[in-house]
Amino acid sequence: DTAVSQTPKYLVTQMGNDKSIKCEQNLGHDTMYWYKQDSKKFLKIMFSYNNKELIINETVPNRFSPKSPDKAHLNLHINSLELGDSAVYFCASSHRTSGGISSYNEQFFGPGTRLTVL
Amino acid sequence: EDKVVQSPLSLVVHEGDTVTLNCSYEVTNFRSLLWYKQEKKAPTFLFMLTSSGIEKKSGRLSSILDKKELFSILNITATQTGDSAVYLCAAYNTNAGKSTFGDGTTLTVKP
C-alpha cells in the first residue's frame, strides 16, 4: 500500500487554466505539507496543515489555495496558471506530535506531480 | 530566517571511492537534522540526528551531527552507481513546525 499518494502524476495544461492536485496519506500522521521543486532541484515548502489547520503559509501567490478536508488529505488548487508554476509538486506527511511529544519531523513524501504549463 | 547550506553542490566520483557530504544550519528552536536521498522521484528518508557525536549507520552510509558547530556530515564508503542521487539535508524548527531544506548535493558515481 502506498503511504503517501498524489494524483495526477503528470499534468500538462495551458496558461490561465485552473487545476488541482490531490494528496492522501494512510500513515496516521497529523501533519501534511506541499513542497515545490524547481528544475534546479531546490525543494521549497509552500504550506503545512496540522490536524486540518493551516500552520505554515510561506510566501506563495494567492493563486495557490490548499484545502484539507481531513487529516489524511491535503489538496492543492492553483488558479490562473502561469509558466513559472511549472515544477514538480510534492506532498509529504509527518507526525508533529506523537504521544504528546514533539516529533523529529521525519517526513514521508509522495511520488510528486510534474506540472507543465504551456 | 532559518538557513541550511549544503556543500558541495555536485560531486562526481568513481565506484569504490568514499565521499563526504556537508550540511551546515542556522535554525532557531532546532530539534533534528534529517538526511534524504532523492533519485528520480520523491525524497526518501535516510537518517535523523538529534544528538552531537552519535554516529548513525546504515550499511555503507553514516552520518553524524555537531550541535556546537552547527553542521552534519553524510559519509558514503565504497560508492556504487546506485548511490547516484541528490542528497538533501533538512533542519527542523520545532516551534515553527517546519523543516528547512538545503539545496542538495548531486552525487554522480561513475562505473
JSON list of C-alpha atoms in Angstrom, two decimals:
[
{"chain": "A", "resi": 1, "resn": "ASP", "atom": "CA", "xyz": [0.00, 0.00, 0.00]},
{"chain": "A", "resi": 2, "resn": "THR", "atom": "CA", "xyz": [1.28, 3.42, -0.93]},
{"chain": "A", "resi": 3, "resn": "ALA", "atom": "CA", "xyz": [1.95, 5.53, 2.16]},
{"chain": "A", "resi": 4, "resn": "VAL", "atom": "CA", "xyz": [1.60, 8.96, 0.53]},
{"chain": "A", "resi": 5, "resn": "SER", "atom": "CA", "xyz": [-0.13, 9.12, -2.83]},
{"chain": "A", "resi": 6, "resn": "GLN", "atom": "CA", "xyz": [-0.68, 12.01, -5.20]},
{"chain": "A", "resi": 7, "resn": "THR", "atom": "CA", "xyz": [-2.81, 12.41, -8.30]},
{"chain": "A", "resi": 8, "resn": "PRO", "atom": "CA", "xyz": [-2.19, 13.11, -11.03]},
{"chain": "A", "resi": 9, "resn": "LYS", "atom": "CA", "xyz": [1.47, 12.18, -11.59]},
{"chain": "A", "resi": 10, "resn": "TYR", "atom": "CA", "xyz": [1.70, 14.39, -14.65]},
{"chain": "A", "resi": 11, "resn": "LEU", "atom": "CA", "xyz": [-0.27, 17.49, -15.53]},
{"chain": "A", "resi": 12, "resn": "VAL", "atom": "CA", "xyz": [0.16, 19.43, -18.76]},
{"chain": "A", "resi": 13, "resn": "THR", "atom": "CA", "xyz": [-2.03, 22.48, -19.16]},
{"chain": "A", "resi": 14, "resn": "GLN", "atom": "CA", "xyz": [-2.30, 25.89, -20.77]},
{"chain": "A", "resi": 15, "resn": "MET", "atom": "CA", "xyz": [-1.56, 29.21, -19.12]},
{"chain": "A", "resi": 16, "resn": "GLY", "atom": "CA", "xyz": [-4.58, 30.69, -17.40]},
{"chain": "A", "resi": 17, "resn": "ASN", "atom": "CA", "xyz": [-6.22, 27.37, -16.57]},
{"chain": "A", "resi": 18, "resn": "ASP", "atom": "CA", "xyz": [-7.18, 26.22, -13.08]},
{"chain": "A", "resi": 19, "resn": "LYS", "atom": "CA", "xyz": [-6.00, 22.83, -11.85]},
{"chain": "A", "resi": 20, "resn": "SER", "atom": "CA", "xyz": [-5.98, 20.72, -8.69]},
{"chain": "A", "resi": 21, "resn": "ILE", "atom": "CA", "xyz": [-3.60, 18.15, -7.27]},
{"chain": "A", "resi": 22, "resn": "LYS", "atom": "CA", "xyz": [-4.77, 15.69, -4.64]},
{"chain": "A", "resi": 23, "resn": "CYS", "atom": "CA", "xyz": [-2.79, 14.05, -1.85]},
{"chain": "A", "resi": 24, "resn": "GLU", "atom": "CA", "xyz": [-3.68, 11.30, 0.58]},
{"chain": "A", "resi": 25, "resn": "GLN", "atom": "CA", "xyz": [-1.66, 9.63, 3.33]},
{"chain": "A", "resi": 26, "resn": "ASN", "atom": "CA", "xyz": [-2.50, 6.41, 5.16]},
{"chain": "A", "resi": 27, "resn": "LEU", "atom": "CA", "xyz": [0.21, 6.67, 7.80]},
{"chain": "A", "resi": 28, "resn": "GLY", "atom": "CA", "xyz": [-1.94, 8.19, 10.50]},
{"chain": "A", "resi": 29, "resn": "HIS", "atom": "CA", "xyz": [0.17, 11.35, 10.52]},
{"chain": "A", "resi": 30, "resn": "ASP", "atom": "CA", "xyz": [-1.23, 14.60, 11.84]},
{"chain": "A", "resi": 31, "resn": "THR", "atom": "CA", "xyz": [0.68, 16.98, 9.57]},
{"chain": "A", "resi": 32, "resn": "MET", "atom": "CA", "xyz": [0.81, 17.32, 5.81]},
{"chain": "A", "resi": 33, "resn": "TYR", "atom": "CA", "xyz": [2.85, 19.57, 3.52]},
{"chain": "A", "resi": 34, "resn": "TRP", "atom": "CA", "xyz": [3.10, 20.85, -0.01]},
{"chain": "A", "resi": 35, "resn": "TYR", "atom": "CA", "xyz": [6.53, 21.48, -1.49]},
{"chain": "A", "resi": 36, "resn": "LYS", "atom": "CA", "xyz": [7.58, 22.90, -4.85]},
{"chain": "A", "resi": 37, "resn": "GLN", "atom": "CA", "xyz": [10.74, 21.61, -6.50]},
{"chain": "A", "resi": 38, "resn": "ASP", "atom": "CA", "xyz": [12.00, 23.57, -9.46]},
{"chain": "A", "resi": 39, "resn": "SER", "atom": "CA", "xyz": [14.29, 22.48, -12.28]},
{"chain": "A", "resi": 40, "resn": "LYS", "atom": "CA", "xyz": [17.36, 23.11, -10.14]},
{"chain": "A", "resi": 41, "resn": "LYS", "atom": "CA", "xyz": [16.05, 20.64, -7.57]},
{"chain": "A", "resi": 42, "resn": "PHE", "atom": "CA", "xyz": [15.51, 23.28, -4.86]},
{"chain": "A", "resi": 43, "resn": "LEU", "atom": "CA", "xyz": [12.83, 21.97, -2.53]},
{"chain": "A", "resi": 44, "resn": "LYS", "atom": "CA", "xyz": [10.78, 24.77, -1.01]},
{"chain": "A", "resi": 45, "resn": "ILE", "atom": "CA", "xyz": [7.94, 24.42, 1.44]},
{"chain": "A", "resi": 46, "resn": "MET", "atom": "CA", "xyz": [4.68, 26.07, 0.43]},
{"chain": "A", "resi": 47, "resn": "PHE", "atom": "CA", "xyz": [2.08, 25.05, 3.00]},
{"chain": "A", "resi": 48, "resn": "SER", "atom": "CA", "xyz": [1.65, 22.86, 6.04]},
{"chain": "A", "resi": 49, "resn": "TYR", "atom": "CA", "xyz": [-1.52, 21.67, 7.76]},
{"chain": "A", "resi": 50, "resn": "ASN", "atom": "CA", "xyz": [-1.69, 20.16, 11.22]},
{"chain": "A", "resi": 51, "resn": "ASN", "atom": "CA", "xyz": [-4.96, 18.40, 12.04]},
{"chain": "A", "resi": 52, "resn": "LYS", "atom": "CA", "xyz": [-6.70, 20.23, 9.19]},
{"chain": "A", "resi": 53, "resn": "GLU", "atom": "CA", "xyz": [-5.45, 23.60, 10.38]},
{"chain": "A", "resi": 54, "resn": "LEU", "atom": "CA", "xyz": [-3.11, 25.75, 8.29]},
{"chain": "A", "resi": 55, "resn": "ILE", "atom": "CA", "xyz": [0.12, 26.28, 10.23]},
{"chain": "A", "resi": 56, "resn": "ILE", "atom": "CA", "xyz": [2.62, 27.25, 7.57]},
{"chain": "A", "resi": 57, "resn": "ASN", "atom": "CA", "xyz": [1.92, 29.53, 4.65]},
{"chain": "A", "resi": 58, "resn": "GLU", "atom": "CA", "xyz": [5.14, 30.59, 3.01]},
{"chain": "A", "resi": 59, "resn": "THR", "atom": "CA", "xyz": [5.31, 33.45, 0.53]},
{"chain": "A", "resi": 60, "resn": "VAL", "atom": "CA", "xyz": [3.17, 31.84, -2.12]},
{"chain": "A", "resi": 61, "resn": "PRO", "atom": "CA", "xyz": [0.90, 33.68, -4.61]},
{"chain": "A", "resi": 62, "resn": "ASN", "atom": "CA", "xyz": [-2.71, 33.57, -3.51]},
{"chain": "A", "resi": 63, "resn": "ARG", "atom": "CA", "xyz": [-3.50, 31.76, -6.75]},
{"chain": "A", "resi": 64, "resn": "PHE", "atom": "CA", "xyz": [-2.44, 28.69, -4.75]},
{"chain": "A", "resi": 65, "resn": "SER", "atom": "CA", "xyz": [-5.03, 27.51, -2.28]},
{"chain": "A", "resi": 66, "resn": "PRO", "atom": "CA", "xyz": [-4.62, 24.38, -0.17]},
{"chain": "A", "resi": 67, "resn": "LYS", "atom": "CA", "xyz": [-7.56, 22.55, 1.33]},
{"chain": "A", "resi": 68, "resn": "SER", "atom": "CA", "xyz": [-7.52, 19.85, 3.96]},
{"chain": "A", "resi": 69, "resn": "PRO", "atom": "CA", "xyz": [-10.90, 18.11, 4.28]},
{"chain": "A", "resi": 70, "resn": "ASP", "atom": "CA", "xyz": [-9.49, 15.77, 6.93]},
{"chain": "A", "resi": 71, "resn": "LYS", "atom": "CA", "xyz": [-6.14, 14.77, 8.47]},
{"chain": "A", "resi": 72, "resn": "ALA", "atom": "CA", "xyz": [-5.42, 12.25, 5.73]},
{"chain": "A", "resi": 73, "resn": "HIS", "atom": "CA", "xyz": [-5.95, 14.55, 2.76]},
{"chain": "A", "resi": 74, "resn": "LEU", "atom": "CA", "xyz": [-4.38, 17.77, 1.57]},
{"chain": "A", "resi": 75, "resn": "ASN", "atom": "CA", "xyz": [-5.28, 19.10, -1.86]},
{"chain": "A", "resi": 76, "resn": "LEU", "atom": "CA", "xyz": [-3.74, 21.99, -3.76]},
{"chain": "A", "resi": 77, "resn": "HIS", "atom": "CA", "xyz": [-5.76, 24.13, -6.14]},
{"chain": "A", "resi": 78, "resn": "ILE", "atom": "CA", "xyz": [-3.99, 26.52, -8.49]},
{"chain": "A", "resi": 79, "resn": "ASN", "atom": "CA", "xyz": [-5.85, 29.29, -10.31]},
{"chain": "A", "resi": 80, "resn": "SER", "atom": "CA", "xyz": [-4.75, 31.14, -13.42]},
{"chain": "A", "resi": 81, "resn": "LEU", "atom": "CA", "xyz": [-1.69, 29.01, -14.03]},
{"chain": "A", "resi": 82, "resn": "GLU", "atom": "CA", "xyz": [1.49, 30.76, -15.16]},
{"chain": "A", "resi": 83, "resn": "LEU", "atom": "CA", "xyz": [4.62, 29.50, -16.93]},
{"chain": "A", "resi": 84, "resn": "GLY", "atom": "CA", "xyz": [6.62, 29.89, -13.72]},
{"chain": "A", "resi": 85, "resn": "ASP", "atom": "CA", "xyz": [4.35, 27.41, -11.95]},
{"chain": "A", "resi": 86, "resn": "SER", "atom": "CA", "xyz": [5.94, 24.59, -13.95]},
{"chain": "A", "resi": 87, "resn": "ALA", "atom": "CA", "xyz": [7.69, 22.38, -11.40]},
{"chain": "A", "resi": 88, "resn": "VAL", "atom": "CA", "xyz": [7.32, 19.13, -9.50]},
{"chain": "A", "resi": 89, "resn": "TYR", "atom": "CA", "xyz": [4.96, 19.44, -6.55]},
{"chain": "A", "resi": 90, "resn": "PHE", "atom": "CA", "xyz": [5.49, 17.06, -3.66]},
{"chain": "A", "resi": 91, "resn": "CYS", "atom": "CA", "xyz": [3.10, 16.26, -0.90]},
{"chain": "A", "resi": 92, "resn": "ALA", "atom": "CA", "xyz": [4.56, 14.96, 2.37]},
{"chain": "A", "resi": 93, "resn": "SER", "atom": "CA", "xyz": [3.35, 13.95, 5.80]},
{"chain": "A", "resi": 94, "resn": "SER", "atom": "CA", "xyz": [4.80, 13.54, 9.28]},
{"chain": "A", "resi": 95, "resn": "HIS", "atom": "CA", "xyz": [3.88, 13.48, 12.92]},
{"chain": "A", "resi": 96, "resn": "ARG", "atom": "CA", "xyz": [4.09, 16.87, 14.55]},
{"chain": "A", "resi": 97, "resn": "THR", "atom": "CA", "xyz": [3.43, 15.36, 17.93]},
{"chain": "A", "resi": 98, "resn": "SER", "atom": "CA", "xyz": [3.35, 11.76, 18.97]},
{"chain": "A", "resi": 99, "resn": "GLY", "atom": "CA", "xyz": [2.08, 10.79, 22.39]},
{"chain": "A", "resi": 100, "resn": "GLY", "atom": "CA", "xyz": [2.06, 14.48, 23.31]},
{"chain": "A", "resi": 101, "resn": "ILE", "atom": "CA", "xyz": [5.74, 14.86, 22.50]},
{"chain": "A", "resi": 102, "resn": "SER", "atom": "CA", "xyz": [7.04, 16.99, 19.65]},
{"chain": "A", "resi": 103, "resn": "SER", "atom": "CA", "xyz": [8.31, 14.76, 16.87]},
{"chain": "A", "resi": 104, "resn": "TYR", "atom": "CA", "xyz": [11.57, 14.93, 14.98]},
{"chain": "A", "resi": 105, "resn": "ASN", "atom": "CA", "xyz": [9.80, 15.57, 11.69]},
{"chain": "A", "resi": 106, "resn": "GLU", "atom": "CA", "xyz": [10.76, 12.56, 9.63]},
{"chain": "A", "resi": 107, "resn": "GLN", "atom": "CA", "xyz": [8.73, 13.21, 6.52]},
{"chain": "A", "resi": 108, "resn": "PHE", "atom": "CA", "xyz": [7.33, 10.77, 4.01]},
{"chain": "A", "resi": 109, "resn": "PHE", "atom": "CA", "xyz": [6.98, 12.13, 0.51]},
{"chain": "A", "resi": 110, "resn": "GLY", "atom": "CA", "xyz": [4.51, 11.33, -2.22]},
{"chain": "A", "resi": 111, "resn": "PRO", "atom": "CA", "xyz": [5.75, 10.48, -5.73]},
{"chain": "A", "resi": 112, "resn": "GLY", "atom": "CA", "xyz": [5.34, 14.04, -6.95]},
{"chain": "A", "resi": 113, "resn": "THR", "atom": "CA", "xyz": [3.19, 15.69, -9.60]},
{"chain": "A", "resi": 114, "resn": "ARG", "atom": "CA", "xyz": [5.07, 17.10, -12.56]},
{"chain": "A", "resi": 115, "resn": "LEU", "atom": "CA", "xyz": [3.18, 20.21, -13.68]},
{"chain": "A", "resi": 116, "resn": "THR", "atom": "CA", "xyz": [3.98, 21.69, -17.07]},
{"chain": "A", "resi": 117, "resn": "VAL", "atom": "CA", "xyz": [2.34, 24.96, -18.03]},
{"chain": "A", "resi": 118, "resn": "LEU", "atom": "CA", "xyz": [2.45, 25.76, -21.75]},
{"chain": "B", "resi": 1, "resn": "GLU", "atom": "CA", "xyz": [15.20, 33.18, 8.91]},
{"chain": "B", "resi": 2, "resn": "ASP", "atom": "CA", "xyz": [16.26, 29.54, 9.11]},
{"chain": "B", "resi": 3, "resn": "LYS", "atom": "CA", "xyz": [19.01, 28.53, 6.73]},
{"chain": "B", "resi": 4, "resn": "VAL", "atom": "CA", "xyz": [20.60, 25.27, 5.59]},
{"chain": "B", "resi": 5, "resn": "VAL", "atom": "CA", "xyz": [23.63, 25.18, 3.33]},
{"chain": "B", "resi": 6, "resn": "GLN", "atom": "CA", "xyz": [24.98, 22.04, 1.68]},
{"chain": "B", "resi": 7, "resn": "SER", "atom": "CA", "xyz": [28.31, 21.51, 0.03]},
{"chain": "B", "resi": 8, "resn": "PRO", "atom": "CA", "xyz": [29.48, 20.64, -2.46]},
{"chain": "B", "resi": 9, "resn": "LEU", "atom": "CA", "xyz": [26.57, 21.30, -4.81]},
{"chain": "B", "resi": 10, "resn": "SER", "atom": "CA", "xyz": [27.72, 18.48, -7.02]},
{"chain": "B", "resi": 11, "resn": "LEU", "atom": "CA", "xyz": [30.27, 15.73, -6.91]},
{"chain": "B", "resi": 12, "resn": "VAL", "atom": "CA", "xyz": [31.47, 13.17, -9.45]},
{"chain": "B", "resi": 13, "resn": "VAL", "atom": "CA", "xyz": [33.37, 10.12, -8.21]},
{"chain": "B", "resi": 14, "resn": "HIS", "atom": "CA", "xyz": [34.20, 6.61, -9.35]},
{"chain": "B", "resi": 15, "resn": "GLU", "atom": "CA", "xyz": [32.85, 3.40, -7.91]},
{"chain": "B", "resi": 16, "resn": "GLY", "atom": "CA", "xyz": [34.70, 2.43, -4.77]},
{"chain": "B", "resi": 17, "resn": "ASP", "atom": "CA", "xyz": [35.50, 5.99, -3.73]},
{"chain": "B", "resi": 18, "resn": "THR", "atom": "CA", "xyz": [34.47, 7.39, -0.35]},
{"chain": "B", "resi": 19, "resn": "VAL", "atom": "CA", "xyz": [32.54, 10.67, -0.27]},
{"chain": "B", "resi": 20, "resn": "THR", "atom": "CA", "xyz": [31.67, 13.17, 2.45]},
{"chain": "B", "resi": 21, "resn": "LEU", "atom": "CA", "xyz": [28.71, 15.49, 2.05]},
{"chain": "B", "resi": 22, "resn": "ASN", "atom": "CA", "xyz": [28.41, 18.56, 4.26]},
{"chain": "B", "resi": 23, "resn": "CYS", "atom": "CA", "xyz": [25.44, 20.35, 5.75]},
{"chain": "B", "resi": 24, "resn": "SER", "atom": "CA", "xyz": [25.54, 23.44, 7.93]},
{"chain": "B", "resi": 25, "resn": "TYR", "atom": "CA", "xyz": [22.49, 25.00, 9.52]},
{"chain": "B", "resi": 26, "resn": "GLU", "atom": "CA", "xyz": [21.25, 28.07, 11.33]},
{"chain": "B", "resi": 27, "resn": "VAL", "atom": "CA", "xyz": [17.87, 27.20, 12.75]},
{"chain": "B", "resi": 28, "resn": "THR", "atom": "CA", "xyz": [16.08, 28.58, 15.78]},
{"chain": "B", "resi": 29, "resn": "ASN", "atom": "CA", "xyz": [14.43, 26.05, 18.07]},
{"chain": "B", "resi": 30, "resn": "PHE", "atom": "CA", "xyz": [16.44, 23.29, 16.42]},
{"chain": "B", "resi": 31, "resn": "ARG", "atom": "CA", "xyz": [15.22, 19.79, 17.14]},
{"chain": "B", "resi": 32, "resn": "SER", "atom": "CA", "xyz": [16.61, 17.47, 14.47]},
{"chain": "B", "resi": 33, "resn": "LEU", "atom": "CA", "xyz": [18.73, 17.21, 11.35]},
{"chain": "B", "resi": 34, "resn": "LEU", "atom": "CA", "xyz": [17.47, 14.89, 8.63]},
{"chain": "B", "resi": 35, "resn": "TRP", "atom": "CA", "xyz": [19.09, 13.44, 5.54]},
{"chain": "B", "resi": 36, "resn": "TYR", "atom": "CA", "xyz": [17.13, 12.32, 2.49]},
{"chain": "B", "resi": 37, "resn": "LYS", "atom": "CA", "xyz": [18.11, 10.66, -0.77]},
{"chain": "B", "resi": 38, "resn": "GLN", "atom": "CA", "xyz": [16.31, 11.69, -3.94]},
{"chain": "B", "resi": 39, "resn": "GLU", "atom": "CA", "xyz": [16.77, 9.58, -7.04]},
{"chain": "B", "resi": 40, "resn": "LYS", "atom": "CA", "xyz": [14.36, 10.09, -9.89]},
{"chain": "B", "resi": 41, "resn": "LYS", "atom": "CA", "xyz": [11.27, 10.58, -7.82]},
{"chain": "B", "resi": 42, "resn": "ALA", "atom": "CA", "xyz": [10.48, 11.51, -4.23]},
{"chain": "B", "resi": 43, "resn": "PRO", "atom": "CA", "xyz": [12.99, 12.11, -1.44]},
{"chain": "B", "resi": 44, "resn": "THR", "atom": "CA", "xyz": [13.31, 9.10, 0.84]},
{"chain": "B", "resi": 45, "resn": "PHE", "atom": "CA", "xyz": [14.39, 9.31, 4.44]},
{"chain": "B", "resi": 46, "resn": "LEU", "atom": "CA", "xyz": [17.93, 8.21, 5.37]},
{"chain": "B", "resi": 47, "resn": "PHE", "atom": "CA", "xyz": [18.83, 9.46, 8.85]},
{"chain": "B", "resi": 48, "resn": "MET", "atom": "CA", "xyz": [17.54, 11.57, 11.65]},
{"chain": "B", "resi": 49, "resn": "LEU", "atom": "CA", "xyz": [20.07, 13.09, 14.08]},
{"chain": "B", "resi": 50, "resn": "THR", "atom": "CA", "xyz": [19.33, 14.85, 17.31]},
{"chain": "B", "resi": 51, "resn": "SER", "atom": "CA", "xyz": [22.42, 14.49, 19.47]},
{"chain": "B", "resi": 52, "resn": "SER", "atom": "CA", "xyz": [26.00, 15.53, 18.86]},
{"chain": "B", "resi": 53, "resn": "GLY", "atom": "CA", "xyz": [28.66, 12.93, 18.33]},
{"chain": "B", "resi": 54, "resn": "ILE", "atom": "CA", "xyz": [26.44, 9.89, 17.93]},
{"chain": "B", "resi": 55, "resn": "GLU", "atom": "CA", "xyz": [27.02, 8.27, 14.58]},
{"chain": "B", "resi": 56, "resn": "LYS", "atom": "CA", "xyz": [24.09, 6.79, 12.75]},
{"chain": "B", "resi": 57, "resn": "LYS", "atom": "CA", "xyz": [24.92, 3.98, 10.35]},
{"chain": "B", "resi": 58, "resn": "SER", "atom": "CA", "xyz": [23.10, 2.13, 7.65]},
{"chain": "B", "resi": 59, "resn": "GLY", "atom": "CA", "xyz": [25.27, -0.14, 5.55]},
{"chain": "B", "resi": 60, "resn": "ARG", "atom": "CA", "xyz": [27.84, 1.97, 3.73]},
{"chain": "B", "resi": 61, "resn": "LEU", "atom": "CA", "xyz": [26.18, 5.23, 4.80]},
{"chain": "B", "resi": 62, "resn": "SER", "atom": "CA", "xyz": [26.83, 7.00, 8.07]},
{"chain": "B", "resi": 63, "resn": "SER", "atom": "CA", "xyz": [26.08, 10.41, 9.46]},
{"chain": "B", "resi": 64, "resn": "ILE", "atom": "CA", "xyz": [27.00, 12.50, 12.46]},
{"chain": "B", "resi": 65, "resn": "LEU", "atom": "CA", "xyz": [25.85, 15.80, 13.95]},
{"chain": "B", "resi": 66, "resn": "ASP", "atom": "CA", "xyz": [27.80, 18.56, 15.68]},
{"chain": "B", "resi": 67, "resn": "LYS", "atom": "CA", "xyz": [25.35, 20.82, 17.51]},
{"chain": "B", "resi": 68, "resn": "LYS", "atom": "CA", "xyz": [28.07, 23.13, 18.75]},
{"chain": "B", "resi": 69, "resn": "GLU", "atom": "CA", "xyz": [29.44, 23.90, 15.28]},
{"chain": "B", "resi": 70, "resn": "LEU", "atom": "CA", "xyz": [26.00, 23.50, 13.68]},
{"chain": "B", "resi": 71, "resn": "PHE", "atom": "CA", "xyz": [26.82, 21.01, 10.97]},
{"chain": "B", "resi": 72, "resn": "SER", "atom": "CA", "xyz": [26.36, 17.44, 9.91]},
{"chain": "B", "resi": 73, "resn": "ILE", "atom": "CA", "xyz": [28.17, 15.17, 7.50]},
{"chain": "B", "resi": 74, "resn": "LEU", "atom": "CA", "xyz": [26.99, 12.22, 5.48]},
{"chain": "B", "resi": 75, "resn": "ASN", "atom": "CA", "xyz": [29.64, 9.67, 4.55]},
{"chain": "B", "resi": 76, "resn": "ILE", "atom": "CA", "xyz": [29.29, 7.05, 1.88]},
{"chain": "B", "resi": 77, "resn": "THR", "atom": "CA", "xyz": [32.04, 4.44, 1.63]},
{"chain": "B", "resi": 78, "resn": "ALA", "atom": "CA", "xyz": [32.75, 2.13, -1.30]},
{"chain": "B", "resi": 79, "resn": "THR", "atom": "CA", "xyz": [30.35, 4.08, -3.51]},
{"chain": "B", "resi": 80, "resn": "GLN", "atom": "CA", "xyz": [28.27, 2.27, -6.13]},
{"chain": "B", "resi": 81, "resn": "THR", "atom": "CA", "xyz": [26.48, 3.59, -9.20]},
{"chain": "B", "resi": 82, "resn": "GLY", "atom": "CA", "xyz": [23.22, 3.13, -7.31]},
{"chain": "B", "resi": 83, "resn": "ASP", "atom": "CA", "xyz": [24.32, 5.80, -4.87]},
{"chain": "B", "resi": 84, "resn": "SER", "atom": "CA", "xyz": [23.95, 8.40, -7.63]},
{"chain": "B", "resi": 85, "resn": "ALA", "atom": "CA", "xyz": [21.24, 10.76, -6.42]},
{"chain": "B", "resi": 86, "resn": "VAL", "atom": "CA", "xyz": [20.58, 14.16, -4.92]},
{"chain": "B", "resi": 87, "resn": "TYR", "atom": "CA", "xyz": [21.21, 14.11, -1.17]},
{"chain": "B", "resi": 88, "resn": "LEU", "atom": "CA", "xyz": [19.11, 16.59, 0.78]},
{"chain": "B", "resi": 89, "resn": "CYS", "atom": "CA", "xyz": [19.71, 17.81, 4.29]},
{"chain": "B", "resi": 90, "resn": "ALA", "atom": "CA", "xyz": [16.93, 19.41, 6.35]},
{"chain": "B", "resi": 91, "resn": "ALA", "atom": "CA", "xyz": [16.88, 21.05, 9.78]},
{"chain": "B", "resi": 92, "resn": "TYR", "atom": "CA", "xyz": [13.69, 21.02, 11.82]},
{"chain": "B", "resi": 93, "resn": "ASN", "atom": "CA", "xyz": [12.49, 24.05, 13.74]},
{"chain": "B", "resi": 94, "resn": "THR", "atom": "CA", "xyz": [10.13, 22.60, 16.30]},
{"chain": "B", "resi": 95, "resn": "ASN", "atom": "CA", "xyz": [8.37, 25.88, 17.16]},
{"chain": "B", "resi": 96, "resn": "ALA", "atom": "CA", "xyz": [7.70, 26.80, 13.55]},
{"chain": "B", "resi": 97, "resn": "GLY", "atom": "CA", "xyz": [6.78, 23.19, 12.79]},
{"chain": "B", "resi": 98, "resn": "LYS", "atom": "CA", "xyz": [8.79, 23.11, 9.60]},
{"chain": "B", "resi": 99, "resn": "SER", "atom": "CA", "xyz": [11.98, 21.73, 8.15]},
{"chain": "B", "resi": 100, "resn": "THR", "atom": "CA", "xyz": [14.19, 23.94, 6.02]},
{"chain": "B", "resi": 101, "resn": "PHE", "atom": "CA", "xyz": [15.89, 22.04, 3.24]},
{"chain": "B", "resi": 102, "resn": "GLY", "atom": "CA", "xyz": [19.31, 22.70, 1.79]},
{"chain": "B", "resi": 103, "resn": "ASP", "atom": "CA", "xyz": [19.80, 22.94, -1.96]},
{"chain": "B", "resi": 104, "resn": "GLY", "atom": "CA", "xyz": [21.09, 19.40, -2.13]},
{"chain": "B", "resi": 105, "resn": "THR", "atom": "CA", "xyz": [24.30, 17.73, -3.28]},
{"chain": "B", "resi": 106, "resn": "THR", "atom": "CA", "xyz": [24.09, 15.93, -6.61]},
{"chain": "B", "resi": 107, "resn": "LEU", "atom": "CA", "xyz": [26.29, 12.86, -6.41]},
{"chain": "B", "resi": 108, "resn": "THR", "atom": "CA", "xyz": [27.24, 11.02, -9.59]},
{"chain": "B", "resi": 109, "resn": "VAL", "atom": "CA", "xyz": [29.08, 7.73, -9.24]},
{"chain": "B", "resi": 110, "resn": "LYS", "atom": "CA", "xyz": [30.74, 6.53, -12.44]},
{"chain": "B", "resi": 111, "resn": "PRO", "atom": "CA", "xyz": [31.50, 2.87, -13.10]}
]
